Every structure is written in structure tokens, then in C-alpha cells.
XYZ file of C-alpha atoms in Angstrom:
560
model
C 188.328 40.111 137.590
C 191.476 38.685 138.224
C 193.559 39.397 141.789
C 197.276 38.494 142.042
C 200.205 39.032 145.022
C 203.391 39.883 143.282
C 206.364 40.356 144.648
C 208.537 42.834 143.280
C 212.344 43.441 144.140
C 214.961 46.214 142.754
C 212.789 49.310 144.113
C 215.167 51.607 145.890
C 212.818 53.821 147.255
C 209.200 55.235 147.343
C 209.005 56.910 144.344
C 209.224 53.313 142.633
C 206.399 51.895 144.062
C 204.648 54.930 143.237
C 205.582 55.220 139.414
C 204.190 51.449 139.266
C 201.086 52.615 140.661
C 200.580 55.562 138.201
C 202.291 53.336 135.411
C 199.243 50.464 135.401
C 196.659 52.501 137.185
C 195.996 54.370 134.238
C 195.181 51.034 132.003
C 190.974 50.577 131.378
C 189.874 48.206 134.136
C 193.901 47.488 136.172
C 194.359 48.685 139.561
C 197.699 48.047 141.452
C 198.479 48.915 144.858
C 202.368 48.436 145.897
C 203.801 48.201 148.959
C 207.296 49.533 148.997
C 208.301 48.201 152.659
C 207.070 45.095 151.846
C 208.208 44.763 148.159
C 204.496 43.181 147.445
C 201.914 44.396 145.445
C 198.184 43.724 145.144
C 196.842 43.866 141.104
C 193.674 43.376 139.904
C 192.799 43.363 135.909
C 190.052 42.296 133.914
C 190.919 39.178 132.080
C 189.627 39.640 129.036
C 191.572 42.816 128.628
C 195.569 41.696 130.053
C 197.234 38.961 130.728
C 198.753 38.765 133.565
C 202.206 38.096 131.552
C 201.425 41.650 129.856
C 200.883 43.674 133.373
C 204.033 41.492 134.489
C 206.638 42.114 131.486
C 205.148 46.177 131.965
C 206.317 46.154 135.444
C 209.469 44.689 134.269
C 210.131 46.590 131.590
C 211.238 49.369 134.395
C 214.361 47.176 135.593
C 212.294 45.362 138.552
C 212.108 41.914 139.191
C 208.539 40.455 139.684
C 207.810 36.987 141.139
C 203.710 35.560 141.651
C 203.164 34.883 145.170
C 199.430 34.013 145.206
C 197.825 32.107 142.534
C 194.519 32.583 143.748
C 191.655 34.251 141.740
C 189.426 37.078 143.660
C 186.432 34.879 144.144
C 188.034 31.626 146.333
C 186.287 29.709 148.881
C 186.262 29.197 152.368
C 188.543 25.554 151.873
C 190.819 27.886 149.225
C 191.607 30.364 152.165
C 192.319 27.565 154.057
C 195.315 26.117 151.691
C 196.517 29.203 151.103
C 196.791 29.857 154.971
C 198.996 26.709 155.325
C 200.769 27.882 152.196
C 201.460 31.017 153.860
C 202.515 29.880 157.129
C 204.969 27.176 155.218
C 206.701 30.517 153.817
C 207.184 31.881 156.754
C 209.946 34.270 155.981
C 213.162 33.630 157.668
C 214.328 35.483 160.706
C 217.818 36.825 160.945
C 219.083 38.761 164.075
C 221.956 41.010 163.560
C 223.887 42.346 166.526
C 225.007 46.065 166.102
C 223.526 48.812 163.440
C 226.667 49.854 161.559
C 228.031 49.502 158.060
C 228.366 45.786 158.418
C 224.927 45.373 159.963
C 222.991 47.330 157.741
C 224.473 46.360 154.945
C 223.671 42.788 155.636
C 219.833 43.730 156.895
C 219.431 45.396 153.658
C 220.765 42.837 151.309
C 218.755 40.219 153.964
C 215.683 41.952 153.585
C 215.402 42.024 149.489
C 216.333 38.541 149.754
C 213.018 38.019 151.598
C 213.940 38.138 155.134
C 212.704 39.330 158.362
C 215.479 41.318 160.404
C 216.332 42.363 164.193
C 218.962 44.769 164.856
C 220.065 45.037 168.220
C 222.138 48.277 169.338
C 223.289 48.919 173.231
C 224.295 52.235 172.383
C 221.961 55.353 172.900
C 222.311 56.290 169.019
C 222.560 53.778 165.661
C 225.294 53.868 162.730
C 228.255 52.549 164.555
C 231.948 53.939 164.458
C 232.158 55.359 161.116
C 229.533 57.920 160.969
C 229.207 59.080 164.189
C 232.935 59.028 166.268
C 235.229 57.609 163.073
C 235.781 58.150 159.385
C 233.260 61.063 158.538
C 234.211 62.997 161.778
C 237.717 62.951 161.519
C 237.761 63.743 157.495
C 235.396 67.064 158.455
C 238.469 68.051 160.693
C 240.991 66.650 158.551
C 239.856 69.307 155.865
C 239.383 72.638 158.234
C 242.641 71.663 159.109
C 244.260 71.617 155.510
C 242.002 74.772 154.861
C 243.878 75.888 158.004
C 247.415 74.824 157.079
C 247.032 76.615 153.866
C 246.643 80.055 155.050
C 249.596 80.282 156.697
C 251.920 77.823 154.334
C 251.520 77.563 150.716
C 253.933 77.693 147.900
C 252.802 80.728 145.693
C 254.539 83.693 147.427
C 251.970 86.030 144.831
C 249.419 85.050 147.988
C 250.154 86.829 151.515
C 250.332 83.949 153.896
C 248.502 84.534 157.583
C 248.051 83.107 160.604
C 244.360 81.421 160.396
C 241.730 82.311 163.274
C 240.331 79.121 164.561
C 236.647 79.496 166.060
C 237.088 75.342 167.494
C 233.301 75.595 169.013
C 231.892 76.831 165.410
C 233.700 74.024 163.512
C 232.439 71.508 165.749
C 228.784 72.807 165.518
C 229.509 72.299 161.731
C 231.256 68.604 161.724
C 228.224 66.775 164.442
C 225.215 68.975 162.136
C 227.072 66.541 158.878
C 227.333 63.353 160.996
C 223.878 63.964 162.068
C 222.775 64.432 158.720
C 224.545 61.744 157.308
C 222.997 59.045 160.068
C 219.527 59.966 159.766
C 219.820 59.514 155.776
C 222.287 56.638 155.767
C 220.561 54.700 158.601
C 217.698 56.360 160.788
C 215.950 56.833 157.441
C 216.111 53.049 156.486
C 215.093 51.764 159.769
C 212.387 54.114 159.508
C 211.505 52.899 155.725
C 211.369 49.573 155.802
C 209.054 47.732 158.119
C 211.033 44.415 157.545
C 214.056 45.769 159.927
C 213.159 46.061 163.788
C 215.058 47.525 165.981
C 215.550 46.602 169.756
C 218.103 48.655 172.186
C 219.839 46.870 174.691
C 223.031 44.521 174.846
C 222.562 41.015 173.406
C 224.434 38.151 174.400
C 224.353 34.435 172.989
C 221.900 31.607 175.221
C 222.645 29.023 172.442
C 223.014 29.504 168.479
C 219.684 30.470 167.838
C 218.942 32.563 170.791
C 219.856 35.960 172.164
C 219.139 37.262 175.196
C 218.970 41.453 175.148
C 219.407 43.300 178.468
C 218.473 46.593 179.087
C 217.113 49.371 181.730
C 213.125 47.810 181.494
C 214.702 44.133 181.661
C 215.335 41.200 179.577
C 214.181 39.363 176.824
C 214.895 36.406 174.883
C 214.511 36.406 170.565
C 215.464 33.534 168.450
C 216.461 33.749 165.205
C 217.733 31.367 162.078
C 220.736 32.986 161.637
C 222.551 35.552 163.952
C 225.554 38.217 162.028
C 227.440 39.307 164.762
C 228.710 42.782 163.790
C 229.583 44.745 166.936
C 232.577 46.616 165.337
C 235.425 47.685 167.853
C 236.630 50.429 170.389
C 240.058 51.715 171.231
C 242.405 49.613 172.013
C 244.346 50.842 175.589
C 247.599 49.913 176.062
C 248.487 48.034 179.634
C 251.097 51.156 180.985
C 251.482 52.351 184.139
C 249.297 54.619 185.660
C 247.390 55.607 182.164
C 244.112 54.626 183.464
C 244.430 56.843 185.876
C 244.872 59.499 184.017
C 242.243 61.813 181.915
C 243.603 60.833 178.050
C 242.331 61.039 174.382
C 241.074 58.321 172.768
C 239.828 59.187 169.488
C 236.532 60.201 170.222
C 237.659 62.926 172.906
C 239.891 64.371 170.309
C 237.000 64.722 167.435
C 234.633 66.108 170.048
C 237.225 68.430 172.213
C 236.239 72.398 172.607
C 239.648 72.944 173.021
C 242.893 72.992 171.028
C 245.522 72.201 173.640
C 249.312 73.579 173.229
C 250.826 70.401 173.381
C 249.620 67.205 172.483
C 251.445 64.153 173.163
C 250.278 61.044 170.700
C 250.869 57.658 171.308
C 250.518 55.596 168.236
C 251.757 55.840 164.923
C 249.576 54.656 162.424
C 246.345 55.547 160.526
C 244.172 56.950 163.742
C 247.379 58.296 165.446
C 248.795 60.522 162.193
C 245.469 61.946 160.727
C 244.754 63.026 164.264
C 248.364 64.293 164.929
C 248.803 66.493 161.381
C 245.064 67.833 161.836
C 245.724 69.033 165.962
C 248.941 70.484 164.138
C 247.785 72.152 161.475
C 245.273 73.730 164.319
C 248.015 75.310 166.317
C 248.763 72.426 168.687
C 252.456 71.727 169.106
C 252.263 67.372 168.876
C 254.632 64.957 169.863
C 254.180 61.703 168.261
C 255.631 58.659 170.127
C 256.024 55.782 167.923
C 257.425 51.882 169.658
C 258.811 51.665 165.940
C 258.531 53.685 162.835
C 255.721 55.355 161.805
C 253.369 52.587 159.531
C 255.658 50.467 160.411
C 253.343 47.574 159.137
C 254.032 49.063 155.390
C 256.793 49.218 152.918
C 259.538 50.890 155.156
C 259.474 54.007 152.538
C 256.067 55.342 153.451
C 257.245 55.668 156.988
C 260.531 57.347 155.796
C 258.431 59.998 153.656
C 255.795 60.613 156.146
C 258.097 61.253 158.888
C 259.876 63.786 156.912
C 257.142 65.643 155.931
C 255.576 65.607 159.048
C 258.802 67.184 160.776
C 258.596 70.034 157.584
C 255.090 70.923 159.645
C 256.815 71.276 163.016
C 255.547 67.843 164.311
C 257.906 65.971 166.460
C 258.615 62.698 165.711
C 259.861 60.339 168.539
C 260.484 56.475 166.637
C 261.774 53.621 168.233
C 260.636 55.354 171.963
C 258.827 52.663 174.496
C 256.288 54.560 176.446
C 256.956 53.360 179.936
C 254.657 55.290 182.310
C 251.888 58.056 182.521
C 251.218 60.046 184.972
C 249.165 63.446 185.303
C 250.063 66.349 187.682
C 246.959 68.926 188.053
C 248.083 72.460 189.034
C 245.549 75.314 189.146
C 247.725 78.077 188.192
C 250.122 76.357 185.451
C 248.017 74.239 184.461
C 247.268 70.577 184.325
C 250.169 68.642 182.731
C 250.617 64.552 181.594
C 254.120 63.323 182.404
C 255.130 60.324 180.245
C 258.207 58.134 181.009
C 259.996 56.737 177.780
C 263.433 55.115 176.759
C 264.038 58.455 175.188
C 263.291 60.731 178.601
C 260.194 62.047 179.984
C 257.813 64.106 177.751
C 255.491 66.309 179.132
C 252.282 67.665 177.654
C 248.662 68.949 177.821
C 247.032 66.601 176.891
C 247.587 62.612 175.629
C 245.992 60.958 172.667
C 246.227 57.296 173.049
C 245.793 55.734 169.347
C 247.273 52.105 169.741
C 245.207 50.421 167.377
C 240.948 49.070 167.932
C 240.317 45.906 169.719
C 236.886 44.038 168.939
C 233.682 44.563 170.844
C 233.224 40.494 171.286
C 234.448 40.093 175.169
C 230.137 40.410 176.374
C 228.487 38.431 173.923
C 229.458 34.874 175.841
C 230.533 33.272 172.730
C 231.978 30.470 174.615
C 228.977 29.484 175.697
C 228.227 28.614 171.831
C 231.903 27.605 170.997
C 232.998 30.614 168.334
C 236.529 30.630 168.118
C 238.359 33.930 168.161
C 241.745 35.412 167.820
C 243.988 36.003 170.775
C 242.566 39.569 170.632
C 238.793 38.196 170.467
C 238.376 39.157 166.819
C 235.732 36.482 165.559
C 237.444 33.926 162.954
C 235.282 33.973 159.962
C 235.983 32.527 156.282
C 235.416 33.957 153.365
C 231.694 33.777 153.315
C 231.430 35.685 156.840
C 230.779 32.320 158.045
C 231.967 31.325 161.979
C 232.903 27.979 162.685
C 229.584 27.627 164.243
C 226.758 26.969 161.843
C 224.226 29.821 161.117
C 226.409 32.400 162.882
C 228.150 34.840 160.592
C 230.389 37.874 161.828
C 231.457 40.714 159.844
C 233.305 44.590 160.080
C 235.757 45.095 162.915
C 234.821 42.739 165.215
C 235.949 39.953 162.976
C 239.767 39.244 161.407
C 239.007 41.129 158.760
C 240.994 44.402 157.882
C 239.178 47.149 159.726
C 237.875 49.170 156.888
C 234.615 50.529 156.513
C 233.903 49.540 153.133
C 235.489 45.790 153.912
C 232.873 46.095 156.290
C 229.956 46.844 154.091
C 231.064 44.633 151.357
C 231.354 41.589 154.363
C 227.951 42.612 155.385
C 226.451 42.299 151.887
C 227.862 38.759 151.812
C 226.499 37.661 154.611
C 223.207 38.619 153.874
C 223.601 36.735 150.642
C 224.786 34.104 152.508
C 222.508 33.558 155.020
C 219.608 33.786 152.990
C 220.659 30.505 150.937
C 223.090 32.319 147.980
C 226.694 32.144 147.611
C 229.035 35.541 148.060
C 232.385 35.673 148.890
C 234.603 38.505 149.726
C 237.756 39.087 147.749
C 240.642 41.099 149.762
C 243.392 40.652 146.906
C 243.783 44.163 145.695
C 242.017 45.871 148.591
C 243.131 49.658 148.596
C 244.204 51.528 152.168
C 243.803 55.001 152.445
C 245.640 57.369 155.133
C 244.147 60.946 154.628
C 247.265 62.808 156.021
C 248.961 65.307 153.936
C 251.186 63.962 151.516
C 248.263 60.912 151.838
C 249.020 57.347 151.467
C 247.600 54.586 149.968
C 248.509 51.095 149.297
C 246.655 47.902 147.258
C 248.094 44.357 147.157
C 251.074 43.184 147.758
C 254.639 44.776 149.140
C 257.955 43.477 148.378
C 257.701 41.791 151.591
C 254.557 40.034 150.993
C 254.937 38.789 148.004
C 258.615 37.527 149.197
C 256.645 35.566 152.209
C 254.337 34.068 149.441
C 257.561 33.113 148.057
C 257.010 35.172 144.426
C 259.865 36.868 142.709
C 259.260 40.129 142.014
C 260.354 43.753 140.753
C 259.777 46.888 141.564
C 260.371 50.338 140.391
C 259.875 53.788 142.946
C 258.691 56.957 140.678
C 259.750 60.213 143.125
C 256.878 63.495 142.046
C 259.186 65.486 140.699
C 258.926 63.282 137.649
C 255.078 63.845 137.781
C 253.764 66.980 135.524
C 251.107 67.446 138.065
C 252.764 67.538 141.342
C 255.121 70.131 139.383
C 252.577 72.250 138.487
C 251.347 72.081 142.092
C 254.524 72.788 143.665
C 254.161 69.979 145.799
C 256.449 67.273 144.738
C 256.646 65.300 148.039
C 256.052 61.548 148.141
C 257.115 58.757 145.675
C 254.938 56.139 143.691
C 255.817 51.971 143.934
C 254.958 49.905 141.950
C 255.658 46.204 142.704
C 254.995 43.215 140.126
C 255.593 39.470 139.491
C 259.186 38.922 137.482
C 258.195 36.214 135.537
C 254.473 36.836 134.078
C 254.866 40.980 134.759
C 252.060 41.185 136.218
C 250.805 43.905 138.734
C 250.387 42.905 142.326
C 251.035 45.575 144.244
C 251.415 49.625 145.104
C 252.295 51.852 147.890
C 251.777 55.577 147.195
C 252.411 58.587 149.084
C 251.141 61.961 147.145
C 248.570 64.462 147.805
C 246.174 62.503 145.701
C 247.388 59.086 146.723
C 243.472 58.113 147.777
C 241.841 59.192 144.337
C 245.080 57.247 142.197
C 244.749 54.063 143.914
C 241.802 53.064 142.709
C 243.857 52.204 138.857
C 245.671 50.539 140.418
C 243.123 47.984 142.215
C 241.406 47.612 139.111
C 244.999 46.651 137.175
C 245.473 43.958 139.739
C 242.422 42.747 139.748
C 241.949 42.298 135.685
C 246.312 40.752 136.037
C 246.970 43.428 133.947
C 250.827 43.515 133.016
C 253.019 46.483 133.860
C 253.417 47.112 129.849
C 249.218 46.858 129.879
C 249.146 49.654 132.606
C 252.247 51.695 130.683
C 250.456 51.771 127.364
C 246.772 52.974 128.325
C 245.706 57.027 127.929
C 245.846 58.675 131.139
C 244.903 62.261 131.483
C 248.118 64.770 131.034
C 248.590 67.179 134.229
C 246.581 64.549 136.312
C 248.401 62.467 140.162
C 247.138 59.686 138.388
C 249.379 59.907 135.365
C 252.065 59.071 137.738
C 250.849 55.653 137.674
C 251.839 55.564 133.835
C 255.013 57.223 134.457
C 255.855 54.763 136.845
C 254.887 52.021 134.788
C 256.758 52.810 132.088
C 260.028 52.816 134.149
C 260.578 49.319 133.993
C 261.393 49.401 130.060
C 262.155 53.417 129.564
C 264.144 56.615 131.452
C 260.964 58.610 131.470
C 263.096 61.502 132.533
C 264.026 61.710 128.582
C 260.222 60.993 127.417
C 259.079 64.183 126.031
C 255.273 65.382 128.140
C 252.320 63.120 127.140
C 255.012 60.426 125.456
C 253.302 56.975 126.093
């Protein structure tokens, strides 16, 4: 009898190790035992039956990758233990520490881990899964919807439906949003910590001794781990303006206004882009009366016509909008019987409300790990400086997600995680930000990939651009909802696509064409002549497209 180590990536969960088993365990004289956590296996065969090639290309045949680890036969002596020993302790897999257990660290423990690695995580926090799961993106899209659901009862366009003031039970739709996140953590991360005995997990908060080693403090103590390579991946928090007298007072961040019982009358937010708006239209659409106090105009960091259409349809809602306004101080008066009020000095008067959401942007978590003692160089702001690769200027120490200078998107977060853990465990992975979408989940939404007019001007490239309003899209007709506008912005001289800003009800599920159109250099007469769907958002993409050559106000429906 023959006995082989294999190892064998591409399983994605239990079941595959499993279906290998009962897959060779039922050939005369083969037995397999495979280790899922480990990605090994253990097969024995007769060898005048199989070759070990056969068992191999059967395993294979399945989509998994197999690789010989021990070339020993069953029956080795004492001084072949002994070689194989050495051999072992010579492939001594490598050690990567990871600081933080979000998107970005995960994403890089997983890809780390099939690569053959050993991984730490280190969290500080009581629970794993970082900003997005737990206080960020899936919390605030769970009350981003009850709110639409909300808004829609009371304001639709199809007088055939009576319209009614909603009832709004706030304790029974948080029970509802934390019983998803918890779901979604313990399946999205507790699950694969759980699963895979490659990734450890120690709680406490690590800082740097020297490149290679981290010391982790917490309530038992310290300890010291070393590592080959460290990811840094601490994400961010929010960001709190200096103004006097706001410490003092009790505000909103974010994660107060996800998690409040309450639904005050008056909400005063300061802030006025992505955090600041979904959170303003949803407290809205919930019966809140918001003010939103913006040092500029609302996105202001986007074409200038996104602002312009979201501030118009958020004062259609009721919302107040407040632009240009400087926020000069905060106080907070308590008062038993009327009730506790903020007052908040601006350039524009004082504004008083319930309560006060501060949403000023995230600032990265970097300001505890002692990174000077190992010389990484930050940003003003302490964002970590990191090329393309996820690599510091520091050798073996990689950063990725929002503690880094990359855009603070989830998925920019995962996909930098990936890389790293490519990286770092000797391939080559870079990340490509080019046609990147944005996403704002307000109502009209908005979404942007590539380039503005501005940006491409700074990059010095001529360009042109055409703006398709939705009353020239079939769908948003049909809807009754024709507010928002799609841009479309592309190089003069080779016509290609490098840029779109969208606002539209759909704006998140249409920007994905366009990412892909940049990212193939498709021209604008490429994008105008493909099939798209008739009485679909997306169409408008065509539409708009074909407004650089045609009036498509005289195109007859479906004309392409």
C-alpha cells in the first residue's frame, strides 16, 4: 500500500472535503481522509490497482487543485522520519498577523490562508466584523428601506391608492435590523473563524514593538507575537469636528442614530455627504423634521449637478437644507418639562433641535498602533500611505480598508484585502481604482464611476459630455418618477468612456454598465449600439449615449 499527503486547494466548504471522501472511498482498496481546515488529505491505495496520477486527476476532475506534499511510502524508517521532520520544519508555513477582523482583514486571512499561511487576527473590540456589518452599511440600508416602505404610504404618485400616515413601531424595527446584522456576522465572519483552524483569533489592542512584532494589551495583560508580515486593517471611526462646546454635548454619531429607540422631532445634521444624507432622508421619511447643515453644497466633492438635484428633491420631502452655513458653536440646554434642546450657532443664525447628528466624514483608527516607532508614513489625517499592492513604505507591512488612503468603500476594502494576502504570501495583485463605482442609497440615489469633467480637466484630457434628464427615460415614465439626470462624460479625441454621475432611483443597479464600459475603453458609439432591455433605468445609459450623435427625443421607443 501506498500513503500520500496531498494538499488540496479550491474547497469552499465542508461538503467538499466530504464529496472527495465518498468520491474515492468507494474505489476497491483507496481510502482518503480530507481535512477541510487544513486543505490536506491523507490517501492510501493499493499500487497495483491506481496510480497515484489516476486518484490525483479524479480529485481534479471536480475543479480542485491538488499538490503532493509527502513523498514518502507507508512503510519508512526511523532515518526517513527523520528527513522528513527537517523537511517539515523547513516548510514551516508562514505567519501573518492581521490587525482588525473586518472586510479588509478577513478578506486578506482568507486569501492568506489558501495560499498556505498561518493567520492571527487581533480585534480590541468586544464583537468581530468591523464597521460594515455591525454599525455601517448593512444597518443603515435595513433602515434606509423601512424608511422608503414608510415614505411610500403616505406619498406616492398613483392617486388609485389611498395614501396614509404610516405607524412606526421604532423598538420592533430595530429588533428586526440587529437579528440581520447578527445573522449576517456569524455567517460572514464568526462562522469562518470558527471553520478554519488556520485563523486565530486574539482580543485585545495591538500596537507595533518593531516590524515583526506586536504587542496586544488587554484586561488579563500583555503579550508579545511576531509575525512575517503584519496587514494593518483597523478601519476608521467618526470623524468629530473641533467646535465649540460639541463635546460637551450628548450628539449622534452614526452609530447612536442606527441604534436610537427614539425618533426625535427635530434633528439637526451636520454633514452633507454620503453618511449625513442617507441618515437625514431615512430620520425624515420616519417623521423627524431634519435640518441639514452643509459648510458647502451638498456632495460637494462631485459634479456640482448631483448636489443641485439632491437638494431639490430633498426639500420636495420637507427636509431643510441649510448650504454654505459654518457651524460655529453647540451647546445643549436640558429642561425637564420642555424638553432637552441642542442650540447651534451658525453664519446663518442659531438652529435649535432635539437632537444633533454629527456626520463630518471617518478619520482612521491608526493614532494607537505607535507606527512611528517603525517609521510608516501617514497622511496628515493618519491614513496609512500604501501603493498599489497594499504595500507601506516599510517592508512586510501592508495596510488596507479605511484606515489606509484608499477610498473608504467596503468592497475597495475587500478587494485591498485580497491583494494583500496575495501579496504577502509571495504573488503579485494589484488593485485597480479607475472605474470604481460610488453608491449613495438616498432616494433619487446616486452613483458615480470614473472620471468628472473636473477630473479629467486636472489630468489635462479634453473631453465631452452629454446630461440625459428621466423624462427622456421610458422607465422612469412609467414609474412616475422622473427625477434625476444621467452624465455621461468621455475623451474628445478617441470617444472613449471615462466617466458617469447618475442620480435616479436605480442609479446603484445602472452603474455597474457603466464600470464595465470604462474598463473594456469602450467608445460612446460601442455603449449606444448594444441591446439594452426596453422599460429598464438602465436603458437610460443607451439613451444617453446616443445623444452625442442623435435627438433621441425624435427616436421612436426601442430605436437603437
Amino acid at each position: 500500500m501506498i500513503q500520500k499527503i496531498l494538499k488540496i486547494t479550491g474547497m469552499t466548504c465542508p461538503s467538499c472535503a466530504s464529496g472527495i471522501e465518498k468520491d474515492l472511498n468507494t474505489l476497491a482498496g483507496v481510502s482518503i481522509k480530507v481535512d477541510y481546515d487544513q486543505s490536506r488529505a491523507e490517501l492510501t491505495f493499493p499500487a497495483a490497482d491506481y496510480s497515484l496520477q489516476q486518484l490525483i486527476d479524479k480529485i481534479q476532475a471536480h475543479g480542485y487543485h491538488v499538490e503532493m506534499l509527502d513523498d514518502t511510502a507507508s512503510q519508512s524508517s526511523p532515518e526517513n522520519a527523520s528527513c522528513c521532520n527537517n523537511s517539515n520544519a523547513q516548510q514551516k508555513p508562514q505567519h501573518i498577523a492581521i490587525i482588525g477582523t473586518g472586510s479588509a482583514a478577513f478578506a486578506c486571512a482568507l486569501k492568506a490562508v489558501e495560499n498556505g499561511a498561518e493567520v492571527t487576527l487581533i480585534e480590541k473590540k468586544p464583537i468581530i466584523g468591523g464597521t460594515c456589518v455591525n454599525i455601517g452599511c448593512v444597518p443603515s440600508k435595513i433602515m434606509i428601506r423601512a424608511a422608503h416602505i414608510a415614505h411610500l404610504q403616505k406619498d406616492h404618485p398613483f392617486p388609485g391608492i389611498k395614501k396614509q400616515k404610516p405607524v412606526i413601531n421604532r423598538k420592533q424595527l430595530l429588533t428586526q435590523q440587529q437579528a440581520r446584522v447578527d445573522e449576517l456576522r456569524a455567517a460572514k465572519y464568526e462562522n469562518i473563524l470558527e471553520n478554519n483552524a488556520n485563523i486565530r483569533l486574539k482580543k485585545g489592542a495591538a500596537q507595533f514593538k518593531d516590524a515583526h512584532t506586536l504587542i496586544i494589551e488587554n484586561d488579563t495583560g500583555h503579550e508579545e507575537i511576531t509575525a512575517d508580515k503584519i496587514l494593518i486593517a483597523t478601519g476608521s471611526a467618526p470623524f468629530i469636528p473641533d467646535i465649540p462646546g460639541l463635546a460637551e454635548t450628548p450628539y449622534w454619531t452614526s452609530t447612536e442614530a442606527l441604534t436610537s429607540p427614539k425618533i426625535p422631532e427635530t434633528l439637526a445634521v451636520l454633514g452633507s455627504s454620503i453618511v449625513a444624507l442617507e441618515l437625514a432622508q431615512a430620520y425624515q421619511r420616519l417623521g423627524t423634521q431634519v435640518i441639514v447643515l452643509a459648510r458647502h453644497t451638498l456632495m460637494y466633492h462631485e459634479d456640482p449637478e448631483i448636489g443641485q438635484a439632491l437638494e431639490k428633491a430633498f426639500k420636495q420631502e420637507g427636509m431643510i437644507i441649510l448650504t454654505n452655513t459654518q457651524t460655529e458653536s453647540v451647546h445643549y440646554h436640558k429642561h425637564l418639562i420642555r424638553g432637552s434642546k441642542f442650540a447651534i450657532k451658525t453664519s446663518r443664525g442659531e438652529i435649535h433641535s432635539d437632537q444633533l447628528l454629527v456626520a463630518t466624514g471617518r478619520a482612521p483608527n491608526t493614532a494607537t498602533l505607535n507606527l512611528q516607532q517603525i517609521g510608516v508614513k501617514t497622511a496628515k489625517n493618519g491614513a496609512i500611505l500604501v501603493n498599489n499592492q497594499m504595500q507601506t513604505n516599510v517592508a512586510d507591512i501592508y495596510a488596507a480598508g479605511d484606515c489606509s488612503n484608499l477610498p473608504q468603500f467596503v468592497y475597495v476594502a475587500a478587494a485591498a484585502g485580497t491583494r494583500a494576502g496575495i501579496n504577502m504570501t509571495g504573488g503579485h495583485a494589484e488593485i485597480d481604482l479607475s472605474a470604481m463605482p460610488a453608491v449613495m442609497f438616498t432616494d433619487p440615489q446616486m452613483a458615480t464611476a470614473g472620471l468628472t469633467e473636473a477630473d479629467a480637466k486636472q489630468q489635462q484630457i479634453e473631453t465631452e459630455s452629454r446630461v440625459l434628464t428621466l423624462d427622456n427615460v421610458p422607465r422612469a415614465l412609467a414609474n412616475f418618477d422622473t427625477q434625476g439626470f444621467i452624465k455621461l462624460v468621455i475623451n474628445k479625441h478617441t470617444r472613449q468612456l471615462i466617466g458617469a454621475q447618475i442620480v435616479a432611483a436605480e442609479a446603484g443597479e445602472m452603474i455597474q454598465t457603466v464600470v464595465l464600459a470604462i474598463h473594456n475603453n469602450m467608445t460612446v458609439e460601442d455603449l449606444a449600439a448594444k441591446l439594452f432591455p426596453y422599460l429598464t433605468m438602465v436603458e437610460g445609459i443607451k439613451l444617453c449615449a446616443q445623444t452625442f450623435n442623435k435627438d433621441v427625443k425624435e427616436l421612436s421607443c426601442c430605436a437603437g
